PDB file of C-alpha atoms in Angstrom:
ATOM      1  CA  MET A   1     215.052-151.428 147.735  1.00 51.00           C
ATOM      2  CA  MET A   2     213.122-148.570 149.064  1.00 51.00           C
ATOM      3  CA  LYS A   3     210.025-147.108 147.506  1.00 52.00           C
ATOM      4  CA  ARG A   4     210.059-143.924 146.098  1.00 54.00           C
ATOM      5  CA  ARG A   5     207.574-141.577 147.517  1.00 53.00           C
ATOM      6  CA  ARG A   6     204.906-140.337 144.775  1.00 58.00           C
ATOM      7  CA  ALA A   7     204.750-136.492 144.673  1.00 55.00           C
ATOM      8  CA  ALA A   8     201.486-134.952 145.749  1.00 53.00           C
ATOM      9  CA  HIS A   9     199.499-134.048 142.861  1.00 55.00           C
ATOM     10  CA  PRO A  10     199.308-130.567 141.559  1.00 52.00           C
ATOM     11  CA  ARG A  11     195.612-130.131 142.347  1.00 57.00           C
ATOM     12  CA  VAL A  12     195.963-131.407 145.870  1.00 48.00           C
ATOM     13  CA  LEU A  13     198.692-128.903 146.389  1.00 47.00           C
ATOM     14  CA  VAL A  14     196.625-125.974 144.823  1.00 46.00           C
ATOM     15  CA  SER A  15     193.503-127.079 147.356  1.00 49.00           C
ATOM     16  CA  ILE A  16     195.736-126.857 150.287  1.00 44.00           C
ATOM     17  CA  VAL A  17     197.174-123.325 149.721  1.00 43.00           C
ATOM     18  CA  CYS A  18     193.409-122.180 149.051  1.00 46.00           C
ATOM     19  CA  VAL A  19     192.391-123.448 152.392  1.00 41.00           C
ATOM     20  CA  LEU A  20     195.334-121.864 153.847  1.00 42.00           C
ATOM     21  CA  LEU A  21     194.766-118.152 152.442  1.00 45.00           C
ATOM     22  CA  VAL A  22     191.066-118.521 153.529  1.00 43.00           C
ATOM     23  CA  LEU A  23     191.449-119.748 157.047  1.00 43.00           C
ATOM     24  CA  PRO A  24     192.918-116.424 158.109  1.00 46.00           C
ATOM     25  CA  ARG A  25     190.074-114.413 156.347  1.00 46.00           C
ATOM     26  CA  LEU A  26     187.383-116.827 158.320  1.00 40.00           C
ATOM     27  CA  THR A  27     189.288-115.867 161.695  1.00 41.00           C
ATOM     28  CA  LEU A  28     189.294-112.026 161.350  1.00 45.00           C
ATOM     29  CA  SER A  29     185.583-112.020 160.144  1.00 53.00           C
ATOM     30  CA  ASN A  30     184.873-113.012 163.822  1.00 62.00           C
ATOM     31  CA  THR A  31     186.708-110.473 165.422  1.00 68.00           C
ATOM     32  CA  PRO A  32     185.132-106.783 165.688  1.00 64.00           C
ATOM     33  CA  PRO A  33     187.197-104.244 164.062  1.00 68.00           C
ATOM     34  CA  PRO A  34     189.105-102.141 166.969  1.00 71.00           C
ATOM     35  CA  LYS A  35     187.781 -98.635 168.568  1.00 71.00           C
ATOM     36  CA  GLY A  36     189.742 -95.736 167.436  1.00 69.00           C
ATOM     37  CA  ASP A  37     191.860 -93.713 169.405  1.00 67.00           C
ATOM     38  CA  VAL A  38     190.304 -90.603 169.868  1.00 81.00           C
ATOM     39  CA  GLY A  39     186.843 -89.231 171.606  1.00 87.00           C
ATOM     40  CA  GLU A  40     185.976 -89.725 175.170  1.00 92.00           C
ATOM     41  CA  GLU A  41     183.946 -93.074 175.912  1.00 93.00           C
ATOM     42  CA  CYS A  42     180.618 -92.758 177.605  1.00 91.00           C
ATOM     43  CA  LYS A  43     179.074 -94.094 180.575  1.00 89.00           C
ATOM     44  CA  TRP A  44     175.559 -95.299 180.089  1.00 86.00           C
ATOM     45  CA  ASP A  45     173.383 -94.839 182.928  1.00 80.00           C
ATOM     46  CA  ARG A  46     171.352 -97.835 181.690  1.00 79.00           C
ATOM     47  CA  ARG A  47     167.927 -96.010 181.717  1.00 79.00           C
ATOM     48  CA  HIS A  48     167.030 -93.814 178.589  1.00 81.00           C
ATOM     49  CA  LYS A  49     168.044 -94.865 174.943  1.00 84.00           C
ATOM     50  CA  LEU A  50     168.125 -92.838 171.815  1.00 85.00           C
ATOM     51  CA  GLY A  51     164.561 -94.038 171.040  1.00 79.00           C
ATOM     52  CA  HIS A  52     163.107 -92.434 173.478  1.00 85.00           C
ATOM     53  CA  TYR A  53     163.484 -88.587 171.738  1.00 86.00           C
ATOM     54  CA  MET A  54     162.237 -87.324 168.552  1.00 88.00           C
ATOM     55  CA  PHE A  55     162.999 -84.035 166.533  1.00 89.00           C
ATOM     56  CA  PHE A  56     161.855 -82.056 164.208  1.00 92.00           C
ATOM     57  CA  ASP A  57     162.986 -82.098 160.421  1.00 94.00           C
ATOM     58  CA  ILE A  58     164.810 -78.631 159.174  1.00 96.00           C
ATOM     59  CA  ASP A  59     161.685 -78.044 157.651  1.00 91.00           C
ATOM     60  CA  GLY A  60     159.449 -77.871 161.219  1.00 88.00           C
ATOM     61  CA  GLU A  61     157.208 -80.450 159.629  1.00 86.00           C
ATOM     62  CA  HIS A  62     158.485 -84.034 159.568  1.00 90.00           C
ATOM     63  CA  ILE A  63     159.288 -85.741 162.692  1.00 91.00           C
ATOM     64  CA  HIS A  64     162.232 -88.157 163.075  1.00 88.00           C
ATOM     65  CA  GLU A  65     161.303 -90.483 166.062  1.00 85.00           C
ATOM     66  CA  PHE A  66     164.740 -91.927 166.888  1.00 81.00           C
ATOM     67  CA  HIS A  67     163.215 -95.488 167.404  1.00 82.00           C
ATOM     68  CA  GLU A  68     162.835 -96.076 163.924  1.00 85.00           C
ATOM     69  CA  PHE A  69     166.702 -96.167 163.762  1.00 85.00           C
ATOM     70  CA  LYS A  70     167.342 -98.902 166.151  1.00 86.00           C
ATOM     71  CA  GLY A  71     169.749-101.135 164.306  1.00 91.00           C
ATOM     72  CA  HIS A  72     171.906 -98.398 162.913  1.00 94.00           C
ATOM     73  CA  PRO A  73     175.002 -96.834 164.397  1.00 95.00           C
ATOM     74  CA  VAL A  74     173.688 -92.735 164.821  1.00 95.00           C
ATOM     75  CA  LEU A  75     176.151 -89.740 164.728  1.00 97.00           C
ATOM     76  CA  CYS A  76     174.803 -86.714 166.298  1.00 96.00           C
ATOM     77  CA  VAL A  77     176.761 -83.561 165.228  1.00 98.00           C
ATOM     78  CA  ILE A  78     176.132 -79.816 166.581  1.00 97.00           C
ATOM     79  CA  VAL A  79     176.544 -77.501 163.405  1.00 98.00           C
ATOM     80  CA  ALA A  80     176.523 -73.962 162.785  1.00 98.00           C
ATOM     81  CA  THR A  81     176.867 -72.241 159.214  1.00 98.00           C
ATOM     82  CA  ARG A  82     179.397 -69.161 160.200  1.00 97.00           C
ATOM     83  CA  ASP A  83     181.713 -71.181 162.371  1.00 97.00           C
ATOM     84  CA  PRO A  84     185.182 -70.765 161.006  1.00 97.00           C
ATOM     85  CA  HIS A  85     185.383 -74.612 160.678  1.00 97.00           C
ATOM     86  CA  ALA A  86     182.048 -75.170 158.960  1.00 98.00           C
ATOM     87  CA  LYS A  87     183.076 -75.851 155.144  1.00 98.00           C
ATOM     88  CA  GLU A  88     185.368 -78.465 156.264  1.00 97.00           C
ATOM     89  CA  GLN A  89     183.347 -80.100 158.659  1.00 97.00           C
ATOM     90  CA  TYR A  90     180.563 -80.305 156.519  1.00 98.00           C
ATOM     91  CA  GLU A  91     182.742 -81.743 153.701  1.00 98.00           C
ATOM     92  CA  ALA A  92     183.905 -84.587 155.779  1.00 97.00           C
ATOM     93  CA  LEU A  93     180.691 -85.350 157.505  1.00 98.00           C
ATOM     94  CA  ASN A  94     179.666 -85.581 153.489  1.00 98.00           C
ATOM     95  CA  ASP A  95     182.221 -88.296 153.224  1.00 98.00           C
ATOM     96  CA  LEU A  96     181.447 -90.267 155.975  1.00 98.00           C
ATOM     97  CA  HIS A  97     177.857 -90.401 154.614  1.00 98.00           C
ATOM     98  CA  ASP A  98     178.889 -91.529 151.520  1.00 98.00           C
ATOM     99  CA  GLN A  99     180.856 -94.228 152.655  1.00 97.00           C
ATOM    100  CA  TYR A 100     178.856 -95.561 155.385  1.00 98.00           C
ATOM    101  CA  HIS A 101     175.091 -94.800 154.952  1.00 97.00           C
ATOM    102  CA  SER A 102     174.604 -97.657 152.645  1.00 96.00           C
ATOM    103  CA  ARG A 103     176.044 -99.606 155.398  1.00 95.00           C
ATOM    104  CA  GLY A 104     174.021 -98.301 158.200  1.00 96.00           C
ATOM    105  CA  LEU A 105     175.101 -95.484 159.577  1.00 97.00           C
ATOM    106  CA  ARG A 106     173.093 -92.447 160.122  1.00 97.00           C
ATOM    107  CA  ILE A 107     174.071 -88.827 160.465  1.00 98.00           C
ATOM    108  CA  PHE A 108     172.156 -86.254 162.222  1.00 97.00           C
ATOM    109  CA  ALA A 109     173.190 -82.351 162.216  1.00 98.00           C
ATOM    110  CA  PHE A 110     171.676 -79.884 165.258  1.00 97.00           C
ATOM    111  CA  PRO A 111     171.886 -76.320 164.128  1.00 98.00           C
ATOM    112  CA  THR A 112     172.437 -74.229 167.001  1.00 97.00           C
ATOM    113  CA  ASN A 113     172.756 -70.395 167.386  1.00 97.00           C
ATOM    114  CA  GLN A 114     173.903 -70.340 171.260  1.00 96.00           C
ATOM    115  CA  ILE A 115     177.794 -70.605 170.344  1.00 96.00           C
ATOM    116  CA  ASP A 116     178.737 -67.322 169.257  1.00 95.00           C
ATOM    117  CA  LYS A 117     175.722 -66.621 167.507  1.00 96.00           C
ATOM    118  CA  SER A 118     177.006 -68.696 164.541  1.00 97.00           C
ATOM    119  CA  GLU A 119     173.961 -69.875 163.242  1.00 97.00           C
ATOM    120  CA  PRO A 120     171.451 -66.968 162.514  1.00 96.00           C
ATOM    121  CA  LYS A 121     169.009 -67.941 160.237  1.00 96.00           C
ATOM    122  CA  GLU A 122     166.236 -70.730 160.793  1.00 95.00           C
ATOM    123  CA  GLY A 123     164.387 -73.486 159.015  1.00 95.00           C
ATOM    124  CA  LEU A 124     165.175 -73.995 155.351  1.00 96.00           C
ATOM    125  CA  GLU A 125     167.094 -70.568 155.128  1.00 97.00           C
ATOM    126  CA  ILE A 126     169.761 -72.688 157.011  1.00 98.00           C
ATOM    127  CA  LEU A 127     170.220 -75.077 153.967  1.00 97.00           C
ATOM    128  CA  GLN A 128     170.295 -72.011 151.690  1.00 97.00           C
ATOM    129  CA  ASP A 129     172.861 -70.156 153.666  1.00 97.00           C
ATOM    130  CA  ILE A 130     175.028 -73.410 153.932  1.00 98.00           C
ATOM    131  CA  LYS A 131     174.966 -73.168 150.251  1.00 97.00           C
ATOM    132  CA  ASP A 132     175.783 -70.117 149.635  1.00 97.00           C
ATOM    133  CA  ALA A 133     178.321 -69.099 152.289  1.00 96.00           C
ATOM    134  CA  LEU A 134     179.949 -72.622 152.045  1.00 97.00           C
ATOM    135  CA  GLY A 135     179.290 -73.837 148.447  1.00 97.00           C
ATOM    136  CA  VAL A 136     178.125 -77.592 150.219  1.00 97.00           C
ATOM    137  CA  GLU A 137     174.927 -79.285 150.304  1.00 97.00           C
ATOM    138  CA  PRO A 138     174.479 -81.485 152.997  1.00 98.00           C
ATOM    139  CA  ARG A 139     173.574 -84.909 151.999  1.00 98.00           C
ATOM    140  CA  PHE A 140     172.912 -86.054 155.696  1.00 98.00           C
ATOM    141  CA  THR A 141     169.865 -85.249 157.647  1.00 97.00           C
ATOM    142  CA  MET A 142     169.570 -81.553 159.153  1.00 98.00           C
ATOM    143  CA  LEU A 143     167.338 -80.914 161.955  1.00 96.00           C
ATOM    144  CA  LYS A 144     165.249 -77.887 163.295  1.00 96.00           C
ATOM    145  CA  ARG A 145     167.507 -75.268 165.257  1.00 95.00           C
ATOM    146  CA  HIS A 146     167.541 -76.263 168.809  1.00 91.00           C
ATOM    147  CA  LEU A 147     169.205 -75.345 171.892  1.00 94.00           C
ATOM    148  CA  VAL A 148     171.533 -77.329 172.988  1.00 94.00           C
ATOM    149  CA  MET A 149     173.100 -76.098 176.323  1.00 92.00           C
ATOM    150  CA  GLY A 150     171.828 -74.129 179.374  1.00 90.00           C
ATOM    151  CA  ARG A 151     167.836 -74.731 181.397  1.00 87.00           C
ATOM    152  CA  ASP A 152     166.232 -75.118 178.227  1.00 90.00           C
ATOM    153  CA  GLN A 153     168.643 -77.337 175.987  1.00 90.00           C
ATOM    154  CA  HIS A 154     166.666 -80.129 174.407  1.00 88.00           C
ATOM    155  CA  LEU A 155     165.985 -83.465 176.415  1.00 89.00           C
ATOM    156  CA  VAL A 156     168.692 -85.191 174.239  1.00 91.00           C
ATOM    157  CA  PHE A 157     171.462 -83.155 174.739  1.00 92.00           C
ATOM    158  CA  LYS A 158     171.062 -83.399 178.653  1.00 91.00           C
ATOM    159  CA  TRP A 159     171.122 -86.906 178.015  1.00 91.00           C
ATOM    160  CA  LEU A 160     174.187 -87.155 175.823  1.00 93.00           C
ATOM    161  CA  THR A 161     175.971 -84.898 178.328  1.00 93.00           C
ATOM    162  CA  ASP A 162     174.877 -86.793 181.371  1.00 92.00           C
ATOM    163  CA  ASN A 163     176.057 -89.971 179.873  1.00 93.00           C
ATOM    164  CA  CYS A 164     179.279 -88.576 178.017  1.00 93.00           C
ATOM    165  CA  GLY A 165     181.429 -86.748 180.301  1.00 88.00           C
ATOM    166  CA  LYS A 166     179.206 -85.018 182.536  1.00 84.00           C
ATOM    167  CA  HIS A 167     180.036 -81.449 180.975  1.00 87.00           C
ATOM    168  CA  ASP A 168     178.130 -78.957 178.874  1.00 91.00           C
ATOM    169  CA  ILE A 169     178.720 -78.457 175.218  1.00 93.00           C
ATOM    170  CA  GLN A 170     181.975 -76.886 174.538  1.00 91.00           C
ATOM    171  CA  ASP A 171     181.575 -75.876 170.914  1.00 96.00           C
ATOM    172  CA  ASN A 172     180.007 -76.096 167.572  1.00 97.00           C
ATOM    173  CA  PHE A 173     180.649 -79.380 165.838  1.00 98.00           C
ATOM    174  CA  GLU A 174     181.138 -81.770 168.933  1.00 97.00           C
ATOM    175  CA  LYS A 175     179.890 -85.072 167.863  1.00 98.00           C
ATOM    176  CA  PHE A 176     177.889 -87.741 169.953  1.00 97.00           C
ATOM    177  CA  LEU A 177     178.434 -91.652 168.454  1.00 97.00           C
ATOM    178  CA  ILE A 178     175.537 -93.758 169.332  1.00 94.00           C
ATOM    179  CA  ASP A 179     175.725 -97.477 169.088  1.00 94.00           C
ATOM    180  CA  LYS A 180     172.943 -99.738 167.127  1.00 92.00           C
ATOM    181  CA  LYS A 181     170.627-100.155 170.508  1.00 90.00           C
ATOM    182  CA  GLY A 182     170.438 -96.724 170.921  1.00 91.00           C
ATOM    183  CA  ARG A 183     173.132 -96.019 173.822  1.00 93.00           C
ATOM    184  CA  PRO A 184     175.713 -93.176 173.599  1.00 93.00           C
ATOM    185  CA  PHE A 185     179.009 -94.877 172.878  1.00 95.00           C
ATOM    186  CA  LYS A 186     181.473 -91.904 172.609  1.00 96.00           C
ATOM    187  CA  ARG A 187     181.908 -88.264 172.344  1.00 96.00           C
ATOM    188  CA  TYR A 188     184.427 -86.129 170.398  1.00 97.00           C
ATOM    189  CA  THR A 189     185.316 -82.306 170.340  1.00 95.00           C
ATOM    190  CA  HIS A 190     184.911 -80.024 167.965  1.00 94.00           C
ATOM    191  CA  ARG A 191     188.794 -80.428 166.878  1.00 91.00           C
ATOM    192  CA  THR A 192     187.791 -83.964 165.716  1.00 94.00           C
ATOM    193  CA  ASP A 193     187.840 -84.651 162.024  1.00 94.00           C
ATOM    194  CA  PRO A 194     184.418 -86.471 161.114  1.00 94.00           C
ATOM    195  CA  LEU A 195     186.863 -88.826 159.034  1.00 94.00           C
ATOM    196  CA  ALA A 196     189.020 -89.411 162.180  1.00 94.00           C
ATOM    197  CA  ILE A 197     186.148 -91.460 164.014  1.00 96.00           C
ATOM    198  CA  GLN A 198     186.068 -94.232 161.213  1.00 96.00           C
ATOM    199  CA  HIS A 199     187.571 -96.859 163.299  1.00 94.00           C
ATOM    200  CA  ASP A 200     184.656 -96.164 165.904  1.00 95.00           C
ATOM    201  CA  ILE A 201     181.913 -96.540 163.087  1.00 96.00           C
ATOM    202  CA  GLU A 202     183.483 -99.952 161.768  1.00 95.00           C
ATOM    203  CA  HIS A 203     183.529-101.064 165.348  1.00 94.00           C
ATOM    204  CA  LEU A 204     179.756-100.312 165.457  1.00 94.00           C
ATOM    205  CA  LEU A 205     178.879-101.316 162.449  1.00 93.00           C
ATOM    206  CA  TRP A 206     180.409-104.820 163.126  1.00 86.00           C
ATOM    207  CA  GLU A 207     177.401-107.141 163.720  1.00 58.00           C
ATOM    208  CA  GLY A 208     178.986-107.565 167.367  1.00 51.00           C
ATOM    209  CA  GLY A 209     180.356-104.321 167.830  1.00 46.00           C
ATOM    210  CA  GLU A 210     177.823-102.902 170.824  1.00 47.00           C
ATOM    211  CA  HIS A 211     178.374-102.759 174.515  1.00 45.00           C
ATOM    212  CA  ASP A 212     179.310-106.324 175.607  1.00 42.00           C
ATOM    213  CA  GLU A 213     177.096-106.031 178.686  1.00 41.00           C
ATOM    214  CA  LEU A 214     174.017-106.215 177.271  1.00 39.00           C
TER     215      LEU A 214
END
């Protein structure tokens, strides 16, 4: 006479199901989020990093030394209040700040008057102009107005353009994303919605989301 097999205890079945549900999550956690499909990848020359540079805050007094932000992805954006796309860009940058600042992203805005003379104010007047003209208050860091192209461009923009495409700044709201070790990662045109680079930000925020060779 054949012996009847005992049915598996319900608790055993529940345990097996739980393990099967958890395993895919554990596997995914070891996989970096994919890069986004927008932007131009930078080719770092293996010399300088962002930490070599410093900038004055928009008040002209406080200095931001970028070596302080090692371990944080950094988004550098060229901004101008009177640019026709300023309102939508500022609002999207605020959204990025709100979503990612607590996770480590740092956003720095660099006002310039070089392109169509679309940033006529200086210093703290820029902040007031943004509020009056656009109805927006930036929640990310605004820096002092700078020259971003030409013979007298600030050295950080020479570094960024040399490593990312080797062509001059074309328009306001061009963006440069820098990884957690201070190396240029991607460059985005002025047409790129800041929210469209979320995949790249997620990639860099992930623990291993940096250049593989270093």
